[in-house]
PDB file of C-alpha atoms in Angstrom:
ATOM      1  CA  GLY A   1     -45.202 181.811  29.316  1.00 48.00           C
ATOM      2  CA  ASN A   2     -48.154 184.356  29.457  1.00 63.00           C
ATOM      3  CA  GLY A   3     -50.616 181.765  28.717  1.00 80.00           C
ATOM      4  CA  THR A   4     -51.452 178.656  30.677  1.00 89.00           C
ATOM      5  CA  PHE A   5     -50.773 175.179  29.287  1.00 91.00           C
ATOM      6  CA  SER A   6     -49.472 171.755  29.713  1.00 95.00           C
ATOM      7  CA  VAL A   7     -46.885 169.834  27.545  1.00 96.00           C
ATOM      8  CA  VAL A   8     -46.836 165.984  28.385  1.00 98.00           C
ATOM      9  CA  GLY A   9     -44.748 163.292  26.956  1.00 97.00           C
ATOM     10  CA  VAL A  10     -42.730 160.317  27.043  1.00 98.00           C
ATOM     11  CA  TYR A  11     -39.057 161.026  26.633  1.00 95.00           C
ATOM     12  CA  ARG A  12     -35.536 159.259  26.555  1.00 94.00           C
ATOM     13  CA  LEU A  13     -32.292 161.287  26.495  1.00 90.00           C
ATOM     14  CA  ASP A  14     -30.087 159.293  24.277  1.00 89.00           C
ATOM     15  CA  ALA A  15     -26.730 161.100  25.297  1.00 81.00           C
ATOM     16  CA  SER A  16     -25.974 164.506  27.011  1.00 69.00           C
ATOM     17  CA  SER A  17     -25.809 167.580  24.451  1.00 64.00           C
ATOM     18  CA  TYR A  18     -25.454 171.362  25.126  1.00 60.00           C
ATOM     19  CA  ASN A  19     -28.442 172.786  26.752  1.00 69.00           C
ATOM     20  CA  THR A  20     -30.738 169.996  25.114  1.00 80.00           C
ATOM     21  CA  HIS A  21     -34.405 171.362  24.242  1.00 84.00           C
ATOM     22  CA  TYR A  22     -36.739 168.815  24.406  1.00 91.00           C
ATOM     23  CA  TRP A  23     -39.533 171.390  23.231  1.00 91.00           C
ATOM     24  CA  HIS A  24     -40.032 175.076  22.940  1.00 87.00           C
ATOM     25  CA  THR A  25     -42.453 177.688  21.692  1.00 87.00           C
ATOM     26  CA  GLY A  26     -42.105 181.363  20.846  1.00 84.00           C
ATOM     27  CA  ASP A  27     -39.238 183.691  19.965  1.00 82.00           C
ATOM     28  CA  VAL A  28     -35.952 182.661  21.336  1.00 75.00           C
ATOM     29  CA  THR A  29     -34.108 185.752  19.753  1.00 72.00           C
ATOM     30  CA  ALA A  30     -36.187 188.086  21.877  1.00 65.00           C
ATOM     31  CA  GLY A  31     -35.396 188.105  25.490  1.00 66.00           C
ATOM     32  CA  ASN A  32     -38.231 186.485  27.225  1.00 68.00           C
ATOM     33  CA  ALA A  33     -40.401 185.757  24.532  1.00 78.00           C
ATOM     34  CA  SER A  34     -40.035 182.073  24.309  1.00 83.00           C
ATOM     35  CA  ILE A  35     -40.168 179.070  26.861  1.00 85.00           C
ATOM     36  CA  GLY A  36     -39.063 175.591  26.590  1.00 87.00           C
ATOM     37  CA  MET A  37     -38.176 172.417  28.697  1.00 91.00           C
ATOM     38  CA  THR A  38     -34.361 171.857  28.857  1.00 87.00           C
ATOM     39  CA  ASN A  39     -31.779 169.561  30.256  1.00 85.00           C
ATOM     40  CA  GLN A  40     -29.083 171.536  31.529  1.00 81.00           C
ATOM     41  CA  THR A  41     -25.683 170.255  30.284  1.00 76.00           C
ATOM     42  CA  THR A  42     -23.556 171.430  33.243  1.00 81.00           C
ATOM     43  CA  THR A  43     -25.781 169.825  35.548  1.00 85.00           C
ATOM     44  CA  GLY A  44     -28.028 167.418  33.632  1.00 88.00           C
ATOM     45  CA  TYR A  45     -30.748 168.754  35.300  1.00 92.00           C
ATOM     46  CA  LEU A  46     -34.328 169.279  33.848  1.00 93.00           C
ATOM     47  CA  GLY A  47     -35.705 172.834  33.633  1.00 90.00           C
ATOM     48  CA  LEU A  48     -38.073 175.100  31.968  1.00 89.00           C
ATOM     49  CA  ASP A  49     -36.272 178.157  30.562  1.00 83.00           C
ATOM     50  CA  TRP A  50     -38.041 181.412  29.497  1.00 80.00           C
ATOM     51  CA  GLY A  51     -35.976 183.238  26.981  1.00 74.00           C
ATOM     52  CA  HIS A  52     -32.759 182.711  24.545  1.00 64.00           C
ATOM     53  CA  ALA A  53     -30.934 179.845  26.143  1.00 57.00           C
ATOM     54  CA  ASP A  54     -27.698 181.922  26.448  1.00 59.00           C
ATOM     55  CA  VAL A  55     -29.011 185.637  27.312  1.00 61.00           C
ATOM     56  CA  ASN A  56     -31.571 187.623  28.980  1.00 61.00           C
ATOM     57  CA  HIS A  57     -33.667 184.623  30.498  1.00 69.00           C
ATOM     58  CA  TYR A  58     -34.690 182.799  33.608  1.00 76.00           C
ATOM     59  CA  ARG A  59     -35.770 179.290  34.531  1.00 81.00           C
ATOM     60  CA  TYR A  60     -36.868 176.895  36.996  1.00 86.00           C
ATOM     61  CA  LEU A  61     -34.280 174.381  37.260  1.00 88.00           C
ATOM     62  CA  SER A  62     -34.993 171.225  39.006  1.00 94.00           C
ATOM     63  CA  SER A  63     -32.352 168.822  40.815  1.00 94.00           C
ATOM     64  CA  PHE A  64     -33.706 165.834  38.818  1.00 95.00           C
ATOM     65  CA  ALA A  65     -31.298 164.456  36.014  1.00 93.00           C
ATOM     66  CA  PRO A  66     -32.643 161.906  33.756  1.00 93.00           C
ATOM     67  CA  THR A  67     -30.348 158.742  33.287  1.00 92.00           C
ATOM     68  CA  ALA A  68     -29.447 158.587  29.599  1.00 90.00           C
ATOM     69  CA  GLY A  69     -31.301 155.624  27.763  1.00 94.00           C
ATOM     70  CA  ASN A  70     -34.353 155.434  30.183  1.00 95.00           C
ATOM     71  CA  TRP A  71     -37.548 156.373  29.206  1.00 97.00           C
ATOM     72  CA  TYR A  72     -39.347 158.905  31.393  1.00 97.00           C
ATOM     73  CA  PHE A  73     -43.054 160.385  31.786  1.00 98.00           C
ATOM     74  CA  ILE A  74     -42.554 164.377  31.972  1.00 98.00           C
ATOM     75  CA  ALA A  75     -45.789 166.563  32.190  1.00 98.00           C
ATOM     76  CA  SER A  76     -44.794 170.395  32.220  1.00 96.00           C
ATOM     77  CA  ALA A  77     -47.754 172.542  33.538  1.00 95.00           C
ATOM     78  CA  ILE A  78     -47.574 176.460  33.036  1.00 90.00           C
ATOM     79  CA  ALA A  79     -50.000 178.781  34.439  1.00 88.00           C
ATOM     80  CA  ALA A  80     -50.234 182.430  33.547  1.00 82.00           C
ATOM     81  CA  GLY A  81     -49.417 185.048  36.110  1.00 79.00           C
ATOM     82  CA  THR A  82     -46.796 187.392  37.410  1.00 74.00           C
ATOM     83  CA  PRO A  83     -44.664 185.864  37.338  1.00 74.00           C
ATOM     84  CA  PRO A  84     -45.943 182.265  35.793  1.00 79.00           C
ATOM     85  CA  THR A  85     -45.811 179.173  37.913  1.00 84.00           C
ATOM     86  CA  ALA A  86     -44.727 176.042  37.061  1.00 90.00           C
ATOM     87  CA  LYS A  87     -44.980 172.479  37.902  1.00 95.00           C
ATOM     88  CA  MET A  88     -42.889 169.603  36.292  1.00 97.00           C
ATOM     89  CA  TRP A  89     -43.956 166.032  37.171  1.00 98.00           C
ATOM     90  CA  VAL A  90     -41.714 163.271  36.404  1.00 98.00           C
ATOM     91  CA  GLY A  91     -42.248 159.688  36.687  1.00 97.00           C
ATOM     92  CA  SER A  92     -39.319 157.397  38.038  1.00 94.00           C
ATOM     93  CA  ALA A  93     -39.416 154.201  39.870  1.00 92.00           C
ATOM     94  CA  GLY A  94     -43.310 154.152  39.333  1.00 93.00           C
ATOM     95  CA  VAL A  95     -43.589 157.504  41.586  1.00 95.00           C
ATOM     96  CA  LEU A  96     -44.723 160.676  40.041  1.00 97.00           C
ATOM     97  CA  THR A  97     -42.843 163.796  41.602  1.00 97.00           C
ATOM     98  CA  ASP A  98     -43.418 167.509  40.844  1.00 97.00           C
ATOM     99  CA  VAL A  99     -39.315 168.085  40.474  1.00 97.00           C
ATOM    100  CA  LEU A 100     -39.897 171.828  40.617  1.00 96.00           C
ATOM    101  CA  ALA A 101     -41.739 171.702  44.049  1.00 96.00           C
ATOM    102  CA  GLY A 102     -39.862 174.433  46.219  1.00 93.00           C
ATOM    103  CA  VAL A 103     -37.838 175.514  43.305  1.00 89.00           C
ATOM    104  CA  SER A 104     -37.628 179.568  43.099  1.00 81.00           C
ATOM    105  CA  ARG A 105     -36.993 181.077  39.780  1.00 77.00           C
ATOM    106  CA  THR A 106     -33.816 181.977  39.032  1.00 76.00           C
ATOM    107  CA  THR A 107     -32.180 184.160  36.519  1.00 72.00           C
ATOM    108  CA  ALA A 108     -29.540 182.836  33.941  1.00 65.00           C
ATOM    109  CA  GLY A 109     -28.023 186.271  32.281  1.00 60.00           C
ATOM    110  CA  GLY A 110     -29.416 189.365  31.744  1.00 53.00           C
ATOM    111  CA  ASN A 111     -32.132 191.092  33.881  1.00 54.00           C
ATOM    112  CA  PRO A 112     -35.144 189.077  33.498  1.00 50.00           C
ATOM    113  CA  THR A 113     -37.388 190.490  36.198  1.00 56.00           C
ATOM    114  CA  SER A 114     -40.140 191.249  34.001  1.00 55.00           C
ATOM    115  CA  THR A 115     -43.282 189.040  33.233  1.00 61.00           C
ATOM    116  CA  PRO A 116     -42.600 186.791  30.337  1.00 66.00           C
ATOM    117  CA  ASN A 117     -44.249 187.864  27.098  1.00 70.00           C
ATOM    118  CA  VAL A 118     -44.099 184.740  24.894  1.00 77.00           C
ATOM    119  CA  THR A 119     -44.625 185.156  21.236  1.00 78.00           C
ATOM    120  CA  ALA A 120     -47.440 182.995  19.726  1.00 82.00           C
ATOM    121  CA  ALA A 121     -45.587 180.244  17.694  1.00 83.00           C
ATOM    122  CA  PRO A 122     -45.871 176.544  17.013  1.00 86.00           C
ATOM    123  CA  LEU A 123     -44.455 173.894  19.516  1.00 88.00           C
ATOM    124  CA  VAL A 124     -41.158 172.706  18.305  1.00 88.00           C
ATOM    125  CA  LEU A 125     -39.710 169.369  19.193  1.00 90.00           C
ATOM    126  CA  GLY A 126     -36.127 168.599  20.003  1.00 88.00           C
ATOM    127  CA  ASN A 127     -34.758 171.984  18.641  1.00 80.00           C
ATOM    128  CA  ASP A 128     -34.937 175.561  19.906  1.00 75.00           C
ATOM    129  CA  GLY A 129     -34.061 177.492  16.848  1.00 72.00           C
ATOM    130  CA  THR A 130     -30.437 178.538  18.006  1.00 74.00           C
ATOM    131  CA  GLY A 131     -28.743 175.214  17.316  1.00 73.00           C
ATOM    132  CA  HIS A 132     -29.506 173.518  20.819  1.00 74.00           C
ATOM    133  CA  ILE A 133     -30.626 170.373  19.635  1.00 78.00           C
ATOM    134  CA  ALA A 134     -31.950 167.365  21.669  1.00 84.00           C
ATOM    135  CA  ASN A 135     -29.944 164.342  21.591  1.00 85.00           C
ATOM    136  CA  ALA A 136     -33.224 162.498  22.855  1.00 90.00           C
ATOM    137  CA  THR A 137     -36.107 160.091  21.392  1.00 93.00           C
ATOM    138  CA  PHE A 138     -39.802 160.941  21.773  1.00 95.00           C
ATOM    139  CA  GLY A 139     -42.140 157.910  22.613  1.00 95.00           C
ATOM    140  CA  GLY A 140     -45.590 160.222  22.697  1.00 94.00           C
ATOM    141  CA  MET A 141     -46.690 163.767  23.481  1.00 96.00           C
ATOM    142  CA  LEU A 142     -49.560 165.710  24.502  1.00 97.00           C
ATOM    143  CA  VAL A 143     -50.282 169.368  24.470  1.00 95.00           C
ATOM    144  CA  TYR A 144     -53.153 170.958  26.719  1.00 95.00           C
ATOM    145  CA  ASN A 145     -54.644 174.575  26.978  1.00 93.00           C
ATOM    146  CA  LEU A 146     -54.712 174.596  30.866  1.00 94.00           C
ATOM    147  CA  ALA A 147     -52.423 173.463  33.528  1.00 94.00           C
ATOM    148  CA  LEU A 148     -53.163 169.896  34.466  1.00 97.00           C
ATOM    149  CA  SER A 149     -53.467 168.726  37.949  1.00 97.00           C
ATOM    150  CA  LYS A 150     -51.087 166.044  39.877  1.00 96.00           C
ATOM    151  CA  SER A 151     -54.294 163.853  39.368  1.00 97.00           C
ATOM    152  CA  ASP A 152     -54.586 164.658  35.763  1.00 98.00           C
ATOM    153  CA  CYS A 153     -50.944 163.770  35.377  1.00 98.00           C
ATOM    154  CA  ASP A 154     -51.122 160.646  37.411  1.00 97.00           C
ATOM    155  CA  SER A 155     -53.748 159.281  35.479  1.00 97.00           C
ATOM    156  CA  LEU A 156     -51.957 160.207  32.120  1.00 98.00           C
ATOM    157  CA  TYR A 157     -48.686 158.612  33.666  1.00 98.00           C
ATOM    158  CA  GLN A 158     -50.199 155.040  34.299  1.00 97.00           C
ATOM    159  CA  SER A 159     -51.811 155.168  30.818  1.00 97.00           C
ATOM    160  CA  PHE A 160     -48.552 155.937  29.203  1.00 97.00           C
ATOM    161  CA  LYS A 161     -46.849 153.423  31.113  1.00 97.00           C
ATOM    162  CA  ILE A 162     -49.217 150.688  29.741  1.00 97.00           C
ATOM    163  CA  LYS A 163     -49.157 151.767  26.491  1.00 97.00           C
ATOM    164  CA  MET A 164     -45.524 152.197  25.792  1.00 97.00           C
ATOM    165  CA  LEU A 165     -45.180 148.666  27.557  1.00 97.00           C
ATOM    166  CA  GLU A 166     -47.416 147.331  24.622  1.00 97.00           C
ATOM    167  CA  ARG A 167     -44.836 148.902  22.292  1.00 96.00           C
ATOM    168  CA  GLY A 168     -42.094 147.151  24.240  1.00 96.00           C
ATOM    169  CA  ILE A 169     -40.815 150.300  26.079  1.00 96.00           C
ATOM    170  CA  THR A 170     -40.615 150.302  29.942  1.00 97.00           C
ATOM    171  CA  VAL A 171     -41.231 153.859  31.262  1.00 97.00           C
ATOM    172  CA  GLN A 172     -39.597 154.582  34.904  1.00 96.00           C
TER     173      GLN A 172
END
């Protein structure tokens, strides 16, 4: 948003639901004052959305769609700027890939050309406060006040895979 941070976790999409929100922070009722990691219903693709899901907002939308029932390591790294930059590293088949590499910011309603002004608020899991609820399971989560590098994410990916396997969970 207007800050620099990373949200790292292991997630499983249990079933598709309308605009699944794995996490979000900010005020979803006020234009571009929130940010969240979403799974778009129409495509199944993961993305980062700034603003309310149905009105004035913009997003970085990947072309990666998680398979329901599989566990994935996903690290979202947001760096403040005008506009902010975003990376989303996803582990799949043992390879960590930035699924937002080369993706441009797109609009999804309204005129969200201004720099996001994310309202300070708690990080909320599985719900964006407007009825968009994740039909997902969370295996672990870390939050950082910096944009993690690929090297940082590679190390976390390997660690999460080992720790989750100790719990009987195979991470892609």
